[in-house]
Structures are given as structure tokens and as C-alpha cells.
GROMACS .gro file of C-alpha atoms in nm:
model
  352
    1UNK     CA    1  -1.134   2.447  -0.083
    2UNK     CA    2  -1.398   2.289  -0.258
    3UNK     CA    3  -1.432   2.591  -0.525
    4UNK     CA    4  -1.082   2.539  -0.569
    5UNK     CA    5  -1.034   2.197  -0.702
    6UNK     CA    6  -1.407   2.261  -0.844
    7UNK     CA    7  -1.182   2.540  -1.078
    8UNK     CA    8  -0.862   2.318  -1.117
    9UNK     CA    9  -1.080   2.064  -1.243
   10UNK     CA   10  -1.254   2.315  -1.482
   11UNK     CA   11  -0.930   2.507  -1.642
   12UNK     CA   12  -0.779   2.148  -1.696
   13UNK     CA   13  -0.791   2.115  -2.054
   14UNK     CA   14  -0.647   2.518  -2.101
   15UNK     CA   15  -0.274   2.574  -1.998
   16UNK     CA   16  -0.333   2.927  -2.033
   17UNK     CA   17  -0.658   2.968  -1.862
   18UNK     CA   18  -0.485   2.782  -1.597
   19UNK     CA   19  -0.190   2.975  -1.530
   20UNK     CA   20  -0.440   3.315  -1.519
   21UNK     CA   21  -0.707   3.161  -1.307
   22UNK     CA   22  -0.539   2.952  -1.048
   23UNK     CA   23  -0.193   2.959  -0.869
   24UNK     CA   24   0.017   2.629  -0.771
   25UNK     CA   25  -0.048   2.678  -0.454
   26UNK     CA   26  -0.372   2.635  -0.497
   27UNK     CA   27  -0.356   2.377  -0.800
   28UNK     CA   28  -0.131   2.173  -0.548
   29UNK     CA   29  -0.385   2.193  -0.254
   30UNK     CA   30  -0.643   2.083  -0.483
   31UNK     CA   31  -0.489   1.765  -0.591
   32UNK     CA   32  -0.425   1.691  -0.235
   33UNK     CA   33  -0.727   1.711  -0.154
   34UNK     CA   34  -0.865   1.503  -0.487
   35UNK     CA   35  -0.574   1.252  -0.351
   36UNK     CA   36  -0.712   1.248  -0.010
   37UNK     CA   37  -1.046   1.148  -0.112
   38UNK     CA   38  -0.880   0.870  -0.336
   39UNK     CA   39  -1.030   1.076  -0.640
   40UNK     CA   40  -0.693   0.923  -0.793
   41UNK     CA   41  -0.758   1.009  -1.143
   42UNK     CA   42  -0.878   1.358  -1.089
   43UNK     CA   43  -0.578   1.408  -0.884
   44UNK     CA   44  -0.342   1.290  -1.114
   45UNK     CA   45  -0.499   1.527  -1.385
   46UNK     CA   46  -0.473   1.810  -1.149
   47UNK     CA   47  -0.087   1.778  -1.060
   48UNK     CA   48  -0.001   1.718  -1.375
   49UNK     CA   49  -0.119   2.059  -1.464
   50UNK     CA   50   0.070   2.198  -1.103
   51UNK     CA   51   0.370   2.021  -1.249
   52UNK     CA   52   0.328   2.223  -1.573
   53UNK     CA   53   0.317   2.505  -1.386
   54UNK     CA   54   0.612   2.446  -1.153
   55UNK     CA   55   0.860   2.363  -1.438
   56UNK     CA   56   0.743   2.682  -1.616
   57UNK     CA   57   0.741   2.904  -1.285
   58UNK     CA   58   1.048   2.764  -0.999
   59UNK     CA   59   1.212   2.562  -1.276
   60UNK     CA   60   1.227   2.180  -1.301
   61UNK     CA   61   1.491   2.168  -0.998
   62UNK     CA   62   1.316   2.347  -0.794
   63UNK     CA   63   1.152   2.201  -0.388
   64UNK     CA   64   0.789   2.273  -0.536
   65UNK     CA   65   0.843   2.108  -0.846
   66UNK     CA   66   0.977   1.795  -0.626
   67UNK     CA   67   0.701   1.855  -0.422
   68UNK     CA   68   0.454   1.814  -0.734
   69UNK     CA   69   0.628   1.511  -0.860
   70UNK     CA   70   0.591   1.331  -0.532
   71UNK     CA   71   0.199   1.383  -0.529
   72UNK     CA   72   0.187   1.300  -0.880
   73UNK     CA   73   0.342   0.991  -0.835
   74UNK     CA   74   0.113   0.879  -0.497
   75UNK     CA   75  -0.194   0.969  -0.742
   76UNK     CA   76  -0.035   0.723  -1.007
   77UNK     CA   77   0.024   0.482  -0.747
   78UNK     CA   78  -0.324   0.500  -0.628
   79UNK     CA   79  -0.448   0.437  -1.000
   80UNK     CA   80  -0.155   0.140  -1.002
   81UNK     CA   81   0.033   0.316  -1.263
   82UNK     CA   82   0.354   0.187  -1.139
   83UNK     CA   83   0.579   0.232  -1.425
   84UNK     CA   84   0.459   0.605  -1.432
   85UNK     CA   85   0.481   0.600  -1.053
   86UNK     CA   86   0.850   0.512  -1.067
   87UNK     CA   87   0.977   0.776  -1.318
   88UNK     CA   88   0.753   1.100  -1.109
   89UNK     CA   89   0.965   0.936  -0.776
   90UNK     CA   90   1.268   0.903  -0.913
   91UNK     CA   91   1.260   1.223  -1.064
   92UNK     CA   92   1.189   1.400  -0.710
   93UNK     CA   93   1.462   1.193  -0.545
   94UNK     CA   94   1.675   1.390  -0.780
   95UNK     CA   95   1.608   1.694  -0.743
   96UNK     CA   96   1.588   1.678  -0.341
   97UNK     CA   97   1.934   1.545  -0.312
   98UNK     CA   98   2.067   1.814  -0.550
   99UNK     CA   99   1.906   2.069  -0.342
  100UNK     CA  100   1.915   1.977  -0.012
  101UNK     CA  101   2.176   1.689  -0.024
  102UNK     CA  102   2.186   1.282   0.006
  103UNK     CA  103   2.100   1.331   0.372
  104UNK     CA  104   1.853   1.584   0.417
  105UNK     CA  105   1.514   1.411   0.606
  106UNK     CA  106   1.316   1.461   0.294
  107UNK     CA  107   1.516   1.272   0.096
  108UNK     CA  108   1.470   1.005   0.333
  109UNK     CA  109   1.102   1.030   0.297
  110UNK     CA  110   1.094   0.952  -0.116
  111UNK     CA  111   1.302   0.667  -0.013
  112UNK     CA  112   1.034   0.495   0.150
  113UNK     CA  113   0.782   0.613  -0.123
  114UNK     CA  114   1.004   0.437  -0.380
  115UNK     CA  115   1.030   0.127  -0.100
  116UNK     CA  116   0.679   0.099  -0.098
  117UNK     CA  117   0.635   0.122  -0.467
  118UNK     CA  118   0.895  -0.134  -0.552
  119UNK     CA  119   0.704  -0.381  -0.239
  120UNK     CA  120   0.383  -0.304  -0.491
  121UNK     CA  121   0.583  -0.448  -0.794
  122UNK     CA  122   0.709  -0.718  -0.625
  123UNK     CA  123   1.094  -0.639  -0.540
  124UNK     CA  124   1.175  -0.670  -0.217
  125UNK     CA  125   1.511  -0.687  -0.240
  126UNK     CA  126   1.524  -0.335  -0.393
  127UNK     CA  127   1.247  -0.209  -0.126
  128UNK     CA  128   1.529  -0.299   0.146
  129UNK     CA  129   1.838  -0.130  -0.023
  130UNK     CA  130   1.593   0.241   0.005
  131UNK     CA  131   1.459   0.153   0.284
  132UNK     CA  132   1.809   0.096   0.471
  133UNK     CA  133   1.934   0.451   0.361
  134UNK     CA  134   1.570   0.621   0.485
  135UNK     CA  135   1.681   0.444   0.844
  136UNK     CA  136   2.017   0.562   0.833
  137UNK     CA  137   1.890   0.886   0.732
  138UNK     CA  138   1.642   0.922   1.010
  139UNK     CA  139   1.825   0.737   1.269
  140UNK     CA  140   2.105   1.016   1.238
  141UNK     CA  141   1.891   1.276   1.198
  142UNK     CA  142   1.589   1.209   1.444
  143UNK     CA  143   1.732   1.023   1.662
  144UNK     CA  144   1.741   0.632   1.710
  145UNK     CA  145   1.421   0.659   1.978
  146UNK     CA  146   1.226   0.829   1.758
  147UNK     CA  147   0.922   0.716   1.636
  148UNK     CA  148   0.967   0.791   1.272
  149UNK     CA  149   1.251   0.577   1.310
  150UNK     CA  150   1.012   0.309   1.422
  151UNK     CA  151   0.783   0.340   1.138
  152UNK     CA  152   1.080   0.325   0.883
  153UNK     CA  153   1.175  -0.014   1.083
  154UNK     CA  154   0.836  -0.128   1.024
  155UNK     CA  155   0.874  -0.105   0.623
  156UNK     CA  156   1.227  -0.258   0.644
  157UNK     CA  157   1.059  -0.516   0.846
  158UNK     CA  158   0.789  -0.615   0.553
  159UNK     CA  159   1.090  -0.608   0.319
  160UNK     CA  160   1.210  -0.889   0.465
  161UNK     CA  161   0.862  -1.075   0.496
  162UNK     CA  162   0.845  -1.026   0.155
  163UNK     CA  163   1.196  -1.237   0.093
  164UNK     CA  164   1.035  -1.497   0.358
  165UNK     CA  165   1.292  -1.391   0.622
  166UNK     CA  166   1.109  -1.451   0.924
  167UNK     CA  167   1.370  -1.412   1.161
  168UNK     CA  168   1.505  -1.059   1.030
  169UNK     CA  169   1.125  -0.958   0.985
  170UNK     CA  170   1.000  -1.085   1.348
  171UNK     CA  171   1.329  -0.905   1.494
  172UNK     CA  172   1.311  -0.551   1.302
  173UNK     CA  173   0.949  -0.544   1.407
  174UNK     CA  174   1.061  -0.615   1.765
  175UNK     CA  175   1.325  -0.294   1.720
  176UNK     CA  176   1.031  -0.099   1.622
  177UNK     CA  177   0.761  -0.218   1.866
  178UNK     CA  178   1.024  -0.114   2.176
  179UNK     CA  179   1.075   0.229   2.006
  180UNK     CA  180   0.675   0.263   1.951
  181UNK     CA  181   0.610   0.150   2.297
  182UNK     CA  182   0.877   0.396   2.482
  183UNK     CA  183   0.712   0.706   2.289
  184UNK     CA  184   0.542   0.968   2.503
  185UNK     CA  185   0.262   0.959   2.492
  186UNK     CA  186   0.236   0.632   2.317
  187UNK     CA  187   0.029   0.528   1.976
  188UNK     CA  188  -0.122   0.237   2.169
  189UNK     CA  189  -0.306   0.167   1.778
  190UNK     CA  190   0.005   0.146   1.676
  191UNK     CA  191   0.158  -0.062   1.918
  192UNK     CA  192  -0.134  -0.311   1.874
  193UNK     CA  193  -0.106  -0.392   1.582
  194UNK     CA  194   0.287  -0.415   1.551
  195UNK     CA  195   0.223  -0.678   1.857
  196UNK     CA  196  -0.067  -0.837   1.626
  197UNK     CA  197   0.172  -0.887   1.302
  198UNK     CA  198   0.484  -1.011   1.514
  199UNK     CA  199   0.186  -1.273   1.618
  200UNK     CA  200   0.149  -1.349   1.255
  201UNK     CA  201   0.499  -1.389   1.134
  202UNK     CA  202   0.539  -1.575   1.432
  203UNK     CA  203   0.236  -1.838   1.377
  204UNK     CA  204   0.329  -1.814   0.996
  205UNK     CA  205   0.735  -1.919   1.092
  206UNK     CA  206   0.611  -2.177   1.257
  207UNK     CA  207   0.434  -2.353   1.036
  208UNK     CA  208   0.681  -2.255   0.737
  209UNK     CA  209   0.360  -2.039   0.585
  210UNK     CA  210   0.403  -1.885   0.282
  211UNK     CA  211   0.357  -1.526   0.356
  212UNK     CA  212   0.390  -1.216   0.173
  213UNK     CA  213   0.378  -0.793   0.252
  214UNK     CA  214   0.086  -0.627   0.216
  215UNK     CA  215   0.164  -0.309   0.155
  216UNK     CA  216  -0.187  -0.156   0.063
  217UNK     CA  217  -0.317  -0.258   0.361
  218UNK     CA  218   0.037  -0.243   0.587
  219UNK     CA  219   0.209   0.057   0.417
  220UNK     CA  220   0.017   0.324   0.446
  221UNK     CA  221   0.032   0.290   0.829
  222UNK     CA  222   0.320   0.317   0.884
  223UNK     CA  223   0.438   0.654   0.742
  224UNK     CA  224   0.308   1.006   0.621
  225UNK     CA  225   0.290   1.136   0.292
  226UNK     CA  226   0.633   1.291   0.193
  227UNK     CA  227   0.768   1.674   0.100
  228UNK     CA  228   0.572   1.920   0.357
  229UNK     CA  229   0.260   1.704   0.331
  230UNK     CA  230   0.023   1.706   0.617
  231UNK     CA  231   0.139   1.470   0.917
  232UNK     CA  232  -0.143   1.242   0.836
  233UNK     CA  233  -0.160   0.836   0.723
  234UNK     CA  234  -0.154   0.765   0.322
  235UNK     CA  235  -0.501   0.655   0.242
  236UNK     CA  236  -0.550   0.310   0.123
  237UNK     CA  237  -0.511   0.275  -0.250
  238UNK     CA  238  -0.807   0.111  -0.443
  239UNK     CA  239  -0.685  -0.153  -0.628
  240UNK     CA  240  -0.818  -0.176  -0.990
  241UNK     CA  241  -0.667  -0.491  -1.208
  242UNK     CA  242  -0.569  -0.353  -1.578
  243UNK     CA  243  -0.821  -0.364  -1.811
  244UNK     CA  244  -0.652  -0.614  -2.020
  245UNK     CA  245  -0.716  -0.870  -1.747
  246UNK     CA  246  -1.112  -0.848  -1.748
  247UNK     CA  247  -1.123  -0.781  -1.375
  248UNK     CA  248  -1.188  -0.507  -1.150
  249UNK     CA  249  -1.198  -0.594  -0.809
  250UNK     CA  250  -1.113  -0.361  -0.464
  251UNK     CA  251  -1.046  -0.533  -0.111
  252UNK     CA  252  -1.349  -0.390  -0.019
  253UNK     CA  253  -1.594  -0.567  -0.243
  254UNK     CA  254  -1.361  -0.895  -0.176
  255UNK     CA  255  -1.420  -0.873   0.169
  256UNK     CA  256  -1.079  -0.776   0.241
  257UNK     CA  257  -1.018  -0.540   0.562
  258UNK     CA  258  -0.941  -0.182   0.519
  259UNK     CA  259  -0.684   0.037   0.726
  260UNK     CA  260  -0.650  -0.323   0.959
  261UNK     CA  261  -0.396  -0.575   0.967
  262UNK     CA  262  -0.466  -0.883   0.770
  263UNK     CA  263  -0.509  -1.143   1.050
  264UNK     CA  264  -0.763  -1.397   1.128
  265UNK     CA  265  -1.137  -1.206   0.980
  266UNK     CA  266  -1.319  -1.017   1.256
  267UNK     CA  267  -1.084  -1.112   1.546
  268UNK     CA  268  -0.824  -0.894   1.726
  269UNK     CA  269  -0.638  -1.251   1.750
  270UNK     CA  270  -0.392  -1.434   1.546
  271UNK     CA  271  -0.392  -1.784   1.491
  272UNK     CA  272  -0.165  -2.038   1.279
  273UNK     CA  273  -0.444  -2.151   1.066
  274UNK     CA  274  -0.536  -1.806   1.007
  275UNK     CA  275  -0.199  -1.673   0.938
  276UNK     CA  276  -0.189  -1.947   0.708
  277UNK     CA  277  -0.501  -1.892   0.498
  278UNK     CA  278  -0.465  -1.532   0.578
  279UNK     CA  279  -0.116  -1.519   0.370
  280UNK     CA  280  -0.275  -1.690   0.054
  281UNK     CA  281  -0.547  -1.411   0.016
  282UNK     CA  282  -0.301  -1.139   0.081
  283UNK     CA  283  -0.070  -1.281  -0.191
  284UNK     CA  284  -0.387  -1.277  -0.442
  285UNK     CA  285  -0.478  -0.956  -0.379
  286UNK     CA  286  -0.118  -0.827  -0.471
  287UNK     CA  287  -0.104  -1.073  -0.814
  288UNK     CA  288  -0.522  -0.813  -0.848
  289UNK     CA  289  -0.240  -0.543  -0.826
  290UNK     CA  290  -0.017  -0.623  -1.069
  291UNK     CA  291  -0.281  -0.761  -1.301
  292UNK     CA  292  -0.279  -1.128  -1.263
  293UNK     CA  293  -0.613  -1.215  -1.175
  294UNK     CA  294  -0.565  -1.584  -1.326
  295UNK     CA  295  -0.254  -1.668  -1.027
  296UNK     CA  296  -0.497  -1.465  -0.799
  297UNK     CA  297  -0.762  -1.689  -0.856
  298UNK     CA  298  -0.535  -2.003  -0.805
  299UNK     CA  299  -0.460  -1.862  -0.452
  300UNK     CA  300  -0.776  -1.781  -0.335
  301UNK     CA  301  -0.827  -2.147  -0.413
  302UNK     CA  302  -0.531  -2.241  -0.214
  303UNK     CA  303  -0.699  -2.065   0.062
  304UNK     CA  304  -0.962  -2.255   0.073
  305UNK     CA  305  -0.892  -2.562   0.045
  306UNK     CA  306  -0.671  -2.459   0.400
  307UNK     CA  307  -0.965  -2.375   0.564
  308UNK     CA  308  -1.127  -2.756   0.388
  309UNK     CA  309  -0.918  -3.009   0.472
  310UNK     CA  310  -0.809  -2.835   0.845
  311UNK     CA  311  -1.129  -2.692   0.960
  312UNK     CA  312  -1.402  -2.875   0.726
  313UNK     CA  313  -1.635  -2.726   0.462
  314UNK     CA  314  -1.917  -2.612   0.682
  315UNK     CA  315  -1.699  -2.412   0.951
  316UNK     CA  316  -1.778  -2.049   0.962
  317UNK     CA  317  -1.425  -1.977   0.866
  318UNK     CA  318  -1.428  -2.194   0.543
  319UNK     CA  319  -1.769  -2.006   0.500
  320UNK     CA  320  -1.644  -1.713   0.482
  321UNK     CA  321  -1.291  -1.751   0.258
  322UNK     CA  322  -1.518  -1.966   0.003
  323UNK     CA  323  -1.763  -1.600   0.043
  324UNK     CA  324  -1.467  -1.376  -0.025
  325UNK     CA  325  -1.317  -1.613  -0.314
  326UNK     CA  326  -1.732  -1.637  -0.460
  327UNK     CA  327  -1.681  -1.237  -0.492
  328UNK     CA  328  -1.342  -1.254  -0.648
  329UNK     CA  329  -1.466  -1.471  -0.940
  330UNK     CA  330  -1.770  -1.258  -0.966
  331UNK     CA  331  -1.611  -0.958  -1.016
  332UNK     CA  332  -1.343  -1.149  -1.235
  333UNK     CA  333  -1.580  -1.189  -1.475
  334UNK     CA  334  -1.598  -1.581  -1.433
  335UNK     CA  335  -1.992  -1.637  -1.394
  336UNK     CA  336  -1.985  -1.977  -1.465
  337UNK     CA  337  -1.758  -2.075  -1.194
  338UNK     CA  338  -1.943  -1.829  -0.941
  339UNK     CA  339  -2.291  -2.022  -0.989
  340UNK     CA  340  -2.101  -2.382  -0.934
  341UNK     CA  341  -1.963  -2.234  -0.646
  342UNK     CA  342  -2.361  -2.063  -0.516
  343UNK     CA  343  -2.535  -2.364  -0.572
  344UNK     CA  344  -2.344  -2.638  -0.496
  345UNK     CA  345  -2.362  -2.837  -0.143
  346UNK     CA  346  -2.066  -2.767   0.088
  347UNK     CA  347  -1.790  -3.034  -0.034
  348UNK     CA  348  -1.403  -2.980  -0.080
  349UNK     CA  349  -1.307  -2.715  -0.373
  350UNK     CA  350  -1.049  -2.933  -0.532
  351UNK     CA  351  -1.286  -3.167  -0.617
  352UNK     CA  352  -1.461  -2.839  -0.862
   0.00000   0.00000   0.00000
């Protein structure tokens, strides 16, 4: 494989070359692989040549051009193109329910796709309309025990945390956790941490939390890649704020958890402060996706002056949001504001 997408990356910049060198096939494995290895842009670059070749080849109606379109949209989604992500979607939702009809399982799976991408940007509302058809879809045509059924309840589930609908959300996720649960054999990984974000909502209900999806860290658990993709979970994007924003920051250099449920830092355990200053980082980390690093710094803030005023400035918890929030402003560019923040003694952030 490697020679492979070592020659799809070399006949790139010759349509020709490409269509003599390489086949589809193996221009579409290689950008699966690049997307795998969240080489986003490289992948992008490589199905957008497969896609060239598809509409020239099958025909621009055609399953493998659909196919194409789907990873060239996950590869744009990675890069958080999401305007270019919606039109690739879109475009394969199309030509799957001309060819294999509005009910087909496949169309069910760009459904979610275009759920997840419209959680990403923000719309909820419009997340639950797809995500309603995908159950319907799957419910009729896997069965309502199965346990892609459960994972499609899981999105619908964030849709409504993202519209603060803690009931609906806390009850869907019970639906799916009693579908996970029943499987044989049983993802017990995945039955933890369903149990472990019912916990949250719960603690977050309670204390009438702001709390938002995360679908970076949520999403890609919680179904496979679409359109005869391996059976295997989405990769977490990286998350790279526009260039016109003067930030570049990842969950991984804020301190953020990868692949893990966003609950209370280094514990298996969910509490209602945590939930609480939990939500306020995940919400800034989606305003880094969409490019709004100032309201993402004004929540980070928020977080920490939780932690402040309920646990005091020297707990180990404070410690470590006022850490995470001392890398965000680093790698936003703010250097001023990160050396106040180094050197000063421990004493309440609202009074910076």
C-alpha cells in the first residue's frame, strides 16, 4: 500500500499520467489510507483526483463516484472545510438515493455523515431531522435490536444535547444503552461510556449546566465510515482554527482527551462540578472549530472561574483547567496574557 499512495501522491499534479499509472481502485485505497492516518490534506488531494477519475470512467451517478464524494468530504471535514464538506455530502446523498433508493442502508449512512457535519457547524436542529430518517432507515432495515441502531440513537441523542434537551437526550441514550447492553457479545467500551455520558447529562440537568455535543470527540464513536468503508471507528479530526483567526490549536496540545468522553480529567467518574466546567471547555473547543477563538477564549475563562469560586484557586482541578486555558492562549497567539497567567500567584481569574 505504501507504494501506492507514495504514486498517487506523485502523479497528482498530471491528469493524464494519472489515469495511465494508477487505477481508482487504487487512487481510492490510497486516500483511505492518507485519511486514516489523518494525512487530511494529502487525502483530500488524492480523492479529488479519484473523483476525476470516477466522473470520467462510471459517470458522475455512478456507486464509486458516491463512494469518492463521501471520502472526499470526511477528508474536508477533517481539514474543517465545512462548506466544501457539505456540497461533496450532499452530492453523494444524491446519487445513492437515485441509485439505490430513499431507503437503501447506505443512504442512511450519509445521513449521519451530514448529521455530524451540521452538529460541527452548529445546527442541531438540522442534525436531528437526518438523523431521524438514518433511524428509521436502520430500524426497518436492521432491525430495532440492532446495534447500529443503537449507535444512530446515540447521534440523535447529542442532537438533542446540543438544543439543551436533557430529558430527550438522557432518554434516547437510555434506548441506546439497553440495545448496546443486550448485544451478543457485548461492546462493554461502548456500554461504558454511554453509562458515563448519561452520568453527565444527568449531573449537567441537574444543575441547569450549559452543555453542548462534542462531536469530535463523541461522533466518531459512535458510527463507521460510510459507502463499503472498512467496519472501523472515524478517526478523530484535528482541529485547526482558520488562518484568519491567528490560532492553531488541536485538543491534544490543549490538553483535551482524545477518543474518550469529555468527563471529569483523568477519572472514569462524573461529577456535577465537572460536568459543569467540563461543558464550558467542550463548547470552546467547538467555537476553535468554527474559527472563533476570541468566544473560545471567553469560555475557557468561564471554566475557570467554576473551578475558582467552587473548588478554590490552588485545587488540583483549578490547576489543571487554568493549565489547559494557559495552552489555549499560547497557541492563540496571546503571549502577553499567557505570561500574566505563568507568573502570577494563584488568585481568582476575573480579577486579570
Amino acid at each position: 500500500m505504501r507504494w501506492v499512495v507514495g504514486l498517487a501522491l506523485a502523479v497528482l499534479g498530471n491528469a493524464a499520467a494519472s489515469a495511465r499509472e494508477i487505477s481508482w481502485d487504487e487512487l481510492y485505497a490510497a486516500g483511505e489510507t492518507l485519511y486514516q492516518q489523518h494525512a487530511y490534506l494529502e487525502a483530500a488531494s488524492v480523492a479529488e483526483a479519484a473523483l476525476r477519475m470516477a466522473d470520467a470512467t462510471f459517470g458522475t451517478t455512478d456507486l464509486k463516484t458516491a463512494q469518492t464524494l463521501v471520502l472526499l468530504g470526511n477528508a474536508h471535514l477533517g481539514r474543517r472545510q465545512l462548506s466544501r464538506t457539505l456540497h461533496y455530502y450532499q452530492r453523494a446523498l444524491a446519487i445513492l438515493e437515485y441509485r439505490l433508493g430513499p431507503t437503501h442502508p447506505q443512504v442512511s449512512d450519509v445521513l449521519l455523515l451530514l448529521a455530524r457535519y451540521h452538529l460541527l457547524a452548529g445546527s442541531p436542529k438540522q442534525a436531528e431531522a437526518l438523523c431521524e430518517r438514518a433511524l428509521m432507515i436502520r430500524a426497518g432495515a436492521l432491525g430495532a435490536r440492532h446495534p447500529q441502531t443503537a449507535k444512530t440513537l446515540a447521534v440523535l441523542a447529542e442532537c438533542y444535547v446540543g438544543q439543551q434537551a436533557w430529558q430527550r437526550a438522557i432518554d434516547t441514550y437510555d434506548r441506546a444503552l439497553a440495545i448496546a447492553a443486550a448485544a451478543h457479545p457485548a461492546d462493554e467500551e461502548e456500554v461504558g461510556w454511554m453509562r458515563r455520558r448519561i452520568a453527565t447529562l444527568a449531573a449537567a440537568q441537574e444543575q441547569a449546566t450549559p452543555l453542548i455535543s462534542h462531536p469530535p470527540l463523541l461522533l466518531q464513536r459512535l458510527d463507521a465510515p460510510a459507502i463499503s468503508a472498512p467496519a472501523a471507528a472515524e478517526p478523530a479530526p484535528t482541529i485547526d482554527a482558520p488562518a484568519s483567526s491567528g490560532a492553531s490549536a488541536n485538543p491534544a496540545a490543549l490538553g483535551a482527551p482524545r477518543g474518550s468522553l469529555p468527563l471529569a480529567r483523568g477519572s472514569g467518574e462524573s461529577t456535577p462540578l465537572g460536568a459543569m466546567a467540563t461543558s464550558f471547555e467542550e463548547r470552546a473547543v467547538a467555537m476553535l472549530q468554527i474559527g472563533n477563538a476570541s468566544e473560545a477564549r471567553n469560555l475557557f475563562r468561564q471554566a475557570v472561574e467554576i473551578c475558582e469560586k467552587r473548588l478554590g484557586p490552588t485545587h488540583p482541578e483549578t490547576l489543571a483547567t487554568l493549565e489547559r486555558y494557559r495552552r489555549f492562549l499560547q497557541h492563540a497567539g496571546r503571549p502577553s496574557e499567557t505570561e500574566a497567567l505563568s507568573t502570577a500567584p494563584p488568585h481568582s481569574i476575573a480579577d486579570q
